[in-house]
Structures are given as structure tokens and as C-alpha cells.
Amino acid sequence: GAGVSQSPSNKVTEKGKDVELRCDPISGHTALYWYRQRLGQGLEFLIYFQGNSAPDKSGLPSDRFSAERTGESVSTLTIQRTQQEDSAVYLCASSLVGSPSNQPQHFGDGTRLSIL
Amino acid sequence: AQKVTQAQTEISVVEKEDVTLDCVYETRDTTYYLFWYKQPPSGELVFLIRRNSFDEQNEISGRYSWNFQKSTSSFNFTITASQVVDSAVYFCALLNTGRRALTFGSGTRLQVQP
């Protein structure tokens, strides 16, 4: 597709439920990132995928968070037993292969997650 | 450790005024990259510029200009003759070589009044 696509755009769920967020990166982009943006704040890094390498999970806030990526395409971010503090916009970004320093990250519109 | 500080939480200007958004960063690396992103009300983050630490030339793109000064660890962004469409949250971000994720500042909300 032309840009990074995320779904759903909005998700409202009850505390304790599991949620799954989807990201479809730009075709040809092998690097994929998940970030979280709490209301009025900057973005916090969650996890990074690069090709077939082991993902960098250093930003995941707890073991309730996990993410997978199928090859070099779609990624899903799963939050288990959601808590109210998980309410945020979850942003996905992708970039071209090569040193991540040289390539800008292109962001999707995000999924706005609200935990009741 | 790396850190990006955008001390201005919110700025309000009248159309056609010039406005400068401040960004100060901290890093121990000698090689790093700095970015500015725009987040309009619709929510998507739009890439504006990338600058590497070895290139201190200022850059101008239309009404946008960036002033990178390593001596003060600053990478400020100026919009000349602001327009209502410039209203957005602007984020400054830092990427160290060897790291994979951007470190973002908390953003500056710019409101341009007609």
C-alpha cells in the first residue's frame, strides 16, 4: 500500500480483556516499529522488527505485551489482561532496509485504545 | 542515555508570524541523527527532516528552516509566515547509531490563529 496501515483505528474494551492491534507496513520496508503515545506525551518505543532477525523487545513495558511479525509483512501487537494505564494511541512505523539511522520512519495513523 | 527536551508545551501565534520551536538533546554518542515530525489533528506523524550529527549546515525548505548547533545540543525549527495549516504538534526526535528506536521529545503544540 501507499502508507503504513493500522487497524482498528479505535478500540474500546473492558479492563481485563485481551486486544490485538494490527500493522501493515509499507511494501518493501523490512524494519517495523511499535510505539505508544499516551495523551499529551511523546512516543515511547515498544518493539522493533528487522527482517528475520530476533526482535528488539527492550521497550515492552510488561509481559502482558507481545508482538509478532510474519516475515516482512504484517505485525500484530497483543496486550493481554488490559489495564486502564494501557489506554493510549499505539503507532506503527516502518522504514527501508539498511541502517535504521539513515532511513526515516514512516508512521501509520495509529490505533486509539481505550480501556474502560 | 539519550534524552530530548522540548521545553515549550504549547505556542500560540497569529497567522503570518514567524515561530521557532526549540529542541535540546542529550547523548553521549558522537554519531547520531535528529528528526522533526509533525502530528496534525488527524493523528498521523509526518516526517519533516533528518539531520546527522556531522552536518551542521542549516537547512531551509520553503517556509521551514532548521538550525542545528552541536555546541548547544540544539536543533531548533522555525516556521516563517505561519499558516493555520501549520497547527499541529511537532516532535523532535533523536536516534543514536546502534539503537533502533527514536527517542522523542514530549512535543510542542503549535496553534496558528487566523
Short mmCIF file of C-alpha atoms in Angstrom, two decimals:
data_model
loop_
_atom_site.label_atom_id
_atom_site.label_comp_id
_atom_site.label_asym_id
_atom_site.label_seq_id
_atom_site.Cartn_x
_atom_site.Cartn_y
_atom_site.Cartn_z
CA GLY A 1 0.00 0.00 0.00
CA ALA A 2 0.92 3.62 -0.18
CA GLY A 3 1.44 4.06 3.53
CA VAL A 4 1.53 2.22 6.83
CA SER A 5 -1.92 0.87 7.59
CA GLN A 6 -3.15 0.16 11.11
CA SER A 7 -6.35 -1.43 12.32
CA PRO A 8 -8.58 -0.91 14.07
CA SER A 9 -8.39 2.87 14.20
CA ASN A 10 -10.24 2.86 17.51
CA LYS A 11 -10.71 0.14 20.09
CA VAL A 12 -12.71 0.35 23.29
CA THR A 13 -12.58 -2.61 25.61
CA GLU A 14 -13.13 -3.56 29.21
CA LYS A 15 -10.33 -3.92 31.70
CA GLY A 16 -9.00 -7.45 31.77
CA LYS A 17 -9.76 -8.28 28.14
CA ASP A 18 -7.09 -9.07 25.58
CA VAL A 19 -6.66 -6.87 22.49
CA GLU A 20 -4.84 -7.34 19.23
CA LEU A 21 -3.66 -4.45 17.09
CA ARG A 22 -2.57 -4.85 13.51
CA CYS A 23 0.02 -3.07 11.39
CA ASP A 24 0.62 -3.44 7.67
CA PRO A 25 3.89 -1.71 6.76
CA ILE A 26 4.82 -0.04 3.52
CA SER A 27 5.65 -2.65 0.91
CA GLY A 28 9.39 -3.26 0.78
CA HIS A 29 10.07 -1.88 4.25
CA THR A 30 11.81 -4.55 6.28
CA ALA A 31 12.05 -2.59 9.52
CA LEU A 32 8.91 -2.23 11.64
CA TYR A 33 8.45 -0.41 14.93
CA TRP A 34 5.70 -0.14 17.52
CA TYR A 35 5.40 2.94 19.71
CA ARG A 36 2.93 4.02 22.37
CA GLN A 37 1.75 7.58 22.80
CA ARG A 38 -0.07 8.47 25.97
CA LEU A 39 -2.30 11.51 25.98
CA GLY A 40 -0.29 14.70 25.67
CA GLN A 41 3.02 12.91 25.64
CA GLY A 42 5.73 11.88 23.23
CA LEU A 43 6.16 8.44 21.78
CA GLU A 44 7.59 5.54 23.75
CA PHE A 45 9.36 2.78 21.88
CA LEU A 46 7.90 -0.69 22.39
CA ILE A 47 9.41 -3.18 19.94
CA TYR A 48 11.37 -3.34 16.68
CA PHE A 49 11.49 -5.96 13.93
CA GLN A 50 14.15 -6.10 11.22
CA GLY A 51 13.82 -8.80 8.60
CA ASN A 52 14.34 -12.24 10.08
CA SER A 53 16.47 -11.05 12.98
CA ALA A 54 15.33 -11.50 16.56
CA PRO A 55 13.12 -8.56 17.52
CA ASP A 56 14.27 -5.88 19.92
CA LYS A 57 11.72 -6.11 22.72
CA SER A 58 13.51 -3.80 25.10
CA GLY A 59 10.68 -1.27 25.20
CA LEU A 60 7.84 -3.60 26.12
CA PRO A 61 6.52 -2.37 29.49
CA SER A 62 5.41 -5.75 30.86
CA ASP A 63 4.95 -9.40 29.94
CA ARG A 64 1.33 -8.62 29.10
CA PHE A 65 2.64 -7.07 25.89
CA SER A 66 3.84 -9.15 22.97
CA ALA A 67 4.21 -8.71 19.24
CA GLU A 68 4.70 -10.88 16.23
CA ARG A 69 5.59 -10.28 12.65
CA THR A 70 5.02 -12.62 9.75
CA GLY A 71 8.08 -12.45 7.55
CA GLU A 72 8.48 -8.90 6.36
CA SER A 73 4.83 -8.02 6.32
CA VAL A 74 2.04 -7.70 8.83
CA SER A 75 2.69 -7.31 12.54
CA THR A 76 0.31 -7.75 15.45
CA LEU A 77 0.71 -6.23 18.89
CA THR A 78 -1.15 -8.12 21.61
CA ILE A 79 -1.96 -6.78 25.04
CA GLN A 80 -3.26 -9.35 27.49
CA ARG A 81 -5.38 -8.61 30.56
CA THR A 82 -5.59 -4.94 29.67
CA GLN A 83 -5.30 -2.30 32.37
CA GLN A 84 -6.50 1.28 32.33
CA GLU A 85 -2.95 2.55 32.05
CA ASP A 86 -2.73 0.78 28.68
CA SER A 87 -5.05 3.43 27.24
CA ALA A 88 -3.04 5.23 24.59
CA VAL A 89 -2.53 5.57 20.86
CA TYR A 90 -0.41 2.74 19.52
CA LEU A 91 1.60 3.79 16.50
CA CYS A 92 3.34 1.57 14.00
CA ALA A 93 6.15 2.74 11.75
CA SER A 94 8.21 1.15 9.01
CA SER A 95 11.41 2.02 7.23
CA LEU A 96 13.53 0.74 4.37
CA VAL A 97 16.20 -1.88 4.80
CA GLY A 98 19.64 -0.69 5.77
CA SER A 99 20.94 1.23 8.72
CA PRO A 100 17.91 2.48 10.59
CA SER A 101 19.79 5.67 11.23
CA ASN A 102 19.69 6.60 7.61
CA GLN A 103 16.11 5.88 6.88
CA PRO A 104 13.19 7.92 8.17
CA GLN A 105 10.43 6.02 9.84
CA HIS A 106 7.02 6.37 8.24
CA PHE A 107 4.12 6.19 10.64
CA GLY A 108 0.60 4.87 10.42
CA ASP A 109 -2.42 6.72 11.77
CA GLY A 110 -2.35 4.71 14.97
CA THR A 111 -4.88 2.73 16.96
CA ARG A 112 -6.55 4.65 19.77
CA LEU A 113 -7.06 2.15 22.60
CA SER A 114 -9.40 2.99 25.45
CA ILE A 115 -9.70 0.68 28.43
CA LEU A 116 -12.87 1.15 30.47
CA ALA B 1 21.49 7.73 27.99
CA GLN B 2 19.66 9.85 25.46
CA LYS B 3 17.04 12.46 26.05
CA VAL B 4 15.17 15.05 24.04
CA THR B 5 13.66 18.11 25.68
CA GLN B 6 11.06 20.33 24.11
CA ALA B 7 10.50 22.90 26.80
CA GLN B 8 7.66 24.67 25.01
CA THR B 9 4.49 22.75 25.69
CA GLU B 10 2.22 25.00 23.67
CA ILE B 11 2.72 28.04 21.46
CA SER B 12 0.02 30.23 20.01
CA VAL B 13 0.72 32.69 17.20
CA VAL B 14 -1.28 34.70 14.72
CA GLU B 15 -1.08 33.82 11.06
CA LYS B 16 1.96 35.23 9.24
CA GLU B 17 4.04 35.43 12.38
CA ASP B 18 7.34 33.57 12.49
CA VAL B 19 7.68 30.94 15.19
CA THR B 20 10.62 28.89 16.49
CA LEU B 21 10.22 25.54 18.18
CA ASP B 22 13.07 24.62 20.48
CA CYS B 23 14.68 21.21 20.81
CA VAL B 24 17.56 20.31 23.09
CA TYR B 25 19.02 16.83 23.16
CA GLU B 26 21.40 14.79 25.27
CA THR B 27 23.54 11.95 24.05
CA ARG B 28 27.00 10.56 24.70
CA ASP B 29 27.37 9.34 21.15
CA THR B 30 29.37 11.30 18.61
CA THR B 31 27.30 9.95 15.73
CA TYR B 32 23.57 10.40 15.89
CA TYR B 33 20.60 11.60 13.89
CA LEU B 34 17.99 14.21 14.67
CA PHE B 35 14.50 14.34 13.28
CA TRP B 36 11.45 16.55 13.30
CA TYR B 37 7.96 15.13 12.86
CA LYS B 38 4.62 16.91 12.54
CA GLN B 39 1.46 15.42 14.03
CA PRO B 40 -1.63 17.25 12.74
CA PRO B 41 -5.03 16.85 14.43
CA SER B 42 -5.73 13.82 12.26
CA GLY B 43 -3.05 11.99 14.24
CA GLU B 44 -0.57 10.66 11.71
CA LEU B 45 3.09 11.52 12.18
CA VAL B 46 4.62 13.21 9.18
CA PHE B 47 8.37 13.13 8.69
CA LEU B 48 9.83 16.60 8.10
CA ILE B 49 13.60 16.37 8.26
CA ARG B 50 16.55 14.18 9.23
CA ARG B 51 19.96 15.61 10.11
CA ASN B 52 23.12 13.69 11.01
CA SER B 53 25.49 14.88 13.69
CA PHE B 54 28.29 15.65 11.26
CA ASP B 55 26.29 18.06 9.20
CA GLU B 56 25.80 21.35 10.95
CA GLN B 57 24.61 23.23 7.91
CA ASN B 58 21.33 24.92 8.42
CA GLU B 59 18.58 23.83 6.10
CA ILE B 60 15.71 25.67 4.54
CA SER B 61 12.73 24.10 2.86
CA GLY B 62 10.14 26.61 1.81
CA ARG B 63 8.80 28.26 4.96
CA TYR B 64 10.60 25.75 7.18
CA SER B 65 14.16 26.11 8.40
CA TRP B 66 16.26 24.23 10.90
CA ASN B 67 19.18 25.46 12.97
CA PHE B 68 21.46 22.69 14.25
CA GLN B 69 24.09 23.73 16.81
CA LYS B 70 26.19 20.96 18.33
CA SER B 71 27.82 23.38 20.74
CA THR B 72 24.49 23.87 22.50
CA SER B 73 22.99 20.45 21.59
CA SER B 74 20.07 22.15 19.95
CA PHE B 75 18.11 21.52 16.79
CA ASN B 76 15.55 24.29 16.52
CA PHE B 77 12.81 24.53 13.94
CA THR B 78 11.50 27.81 12.55
CA ILE B 79 8.33 28.32 10.56
CA THR B 80 8.28 31.60 8.66
CA ALA B 81 4.99 33.33 7.89
CA SER B 82 2.98 30.70 9.74
CA GLN B 83 -0.34 29.49 8.37
CA VAL B 84 -3.37 27.91 10.02
CA VAL B 85 -2.46 24.59 8.38
CA ASP B 86 0.75 24.59 10.40
CA SER B 87 -1.31 23.96 13.53
CA ALA B 88 -0.13 20.63 14.87
CA VAL B 89 2.03 19.00 17.49
CA TYR B 90 5.68 18.97 16.48
CA PHE B 91 8.06 16.35 17.79
CA CYS B 92 11.81 16.42 17.84
CA ALA B 93 13.50 13.00 17.97
CA LEU B 94 16.96 11.54 18.36
CA LEU B 95 18.40 8.32 17.01
CA ASN B 96 21.74 7.02 18.19
CA THR B 97 23.68 4.67 15.96
CA GLY B 98 23.40 1.22 17.45
CA ARG B 99 19.93 1.90 18.74
CA ARG B 100 16.95 1.15 16.64
CA ALA B 101 14.23 3.34 18.03
CA LEU B 102 13.74 7.04 18.10
CA THR B 103 13.81 8.91 21.38
CA PHE B 104 11.09 11.53 21.18
CA GLY B 105 10.61 14.79 22.98
CA SER B 106 7.24 15.43 24.57
CA GLY B 107 6.17 17.63 21.67
CA THR B 108 5.19 21.26 21.19
CA ARG B 109 1.61 22.06 20.29
CA LEU B 110 1.50 24.95 17.82
CA GLN B 111 -1.75 26.82 17.35
CA VAL B 112 -1.85 29.29 14.48
CA GLN B 113 -4.81 31.62 14.74
CA PRO B 114 -6.29 33.21 11.62
#
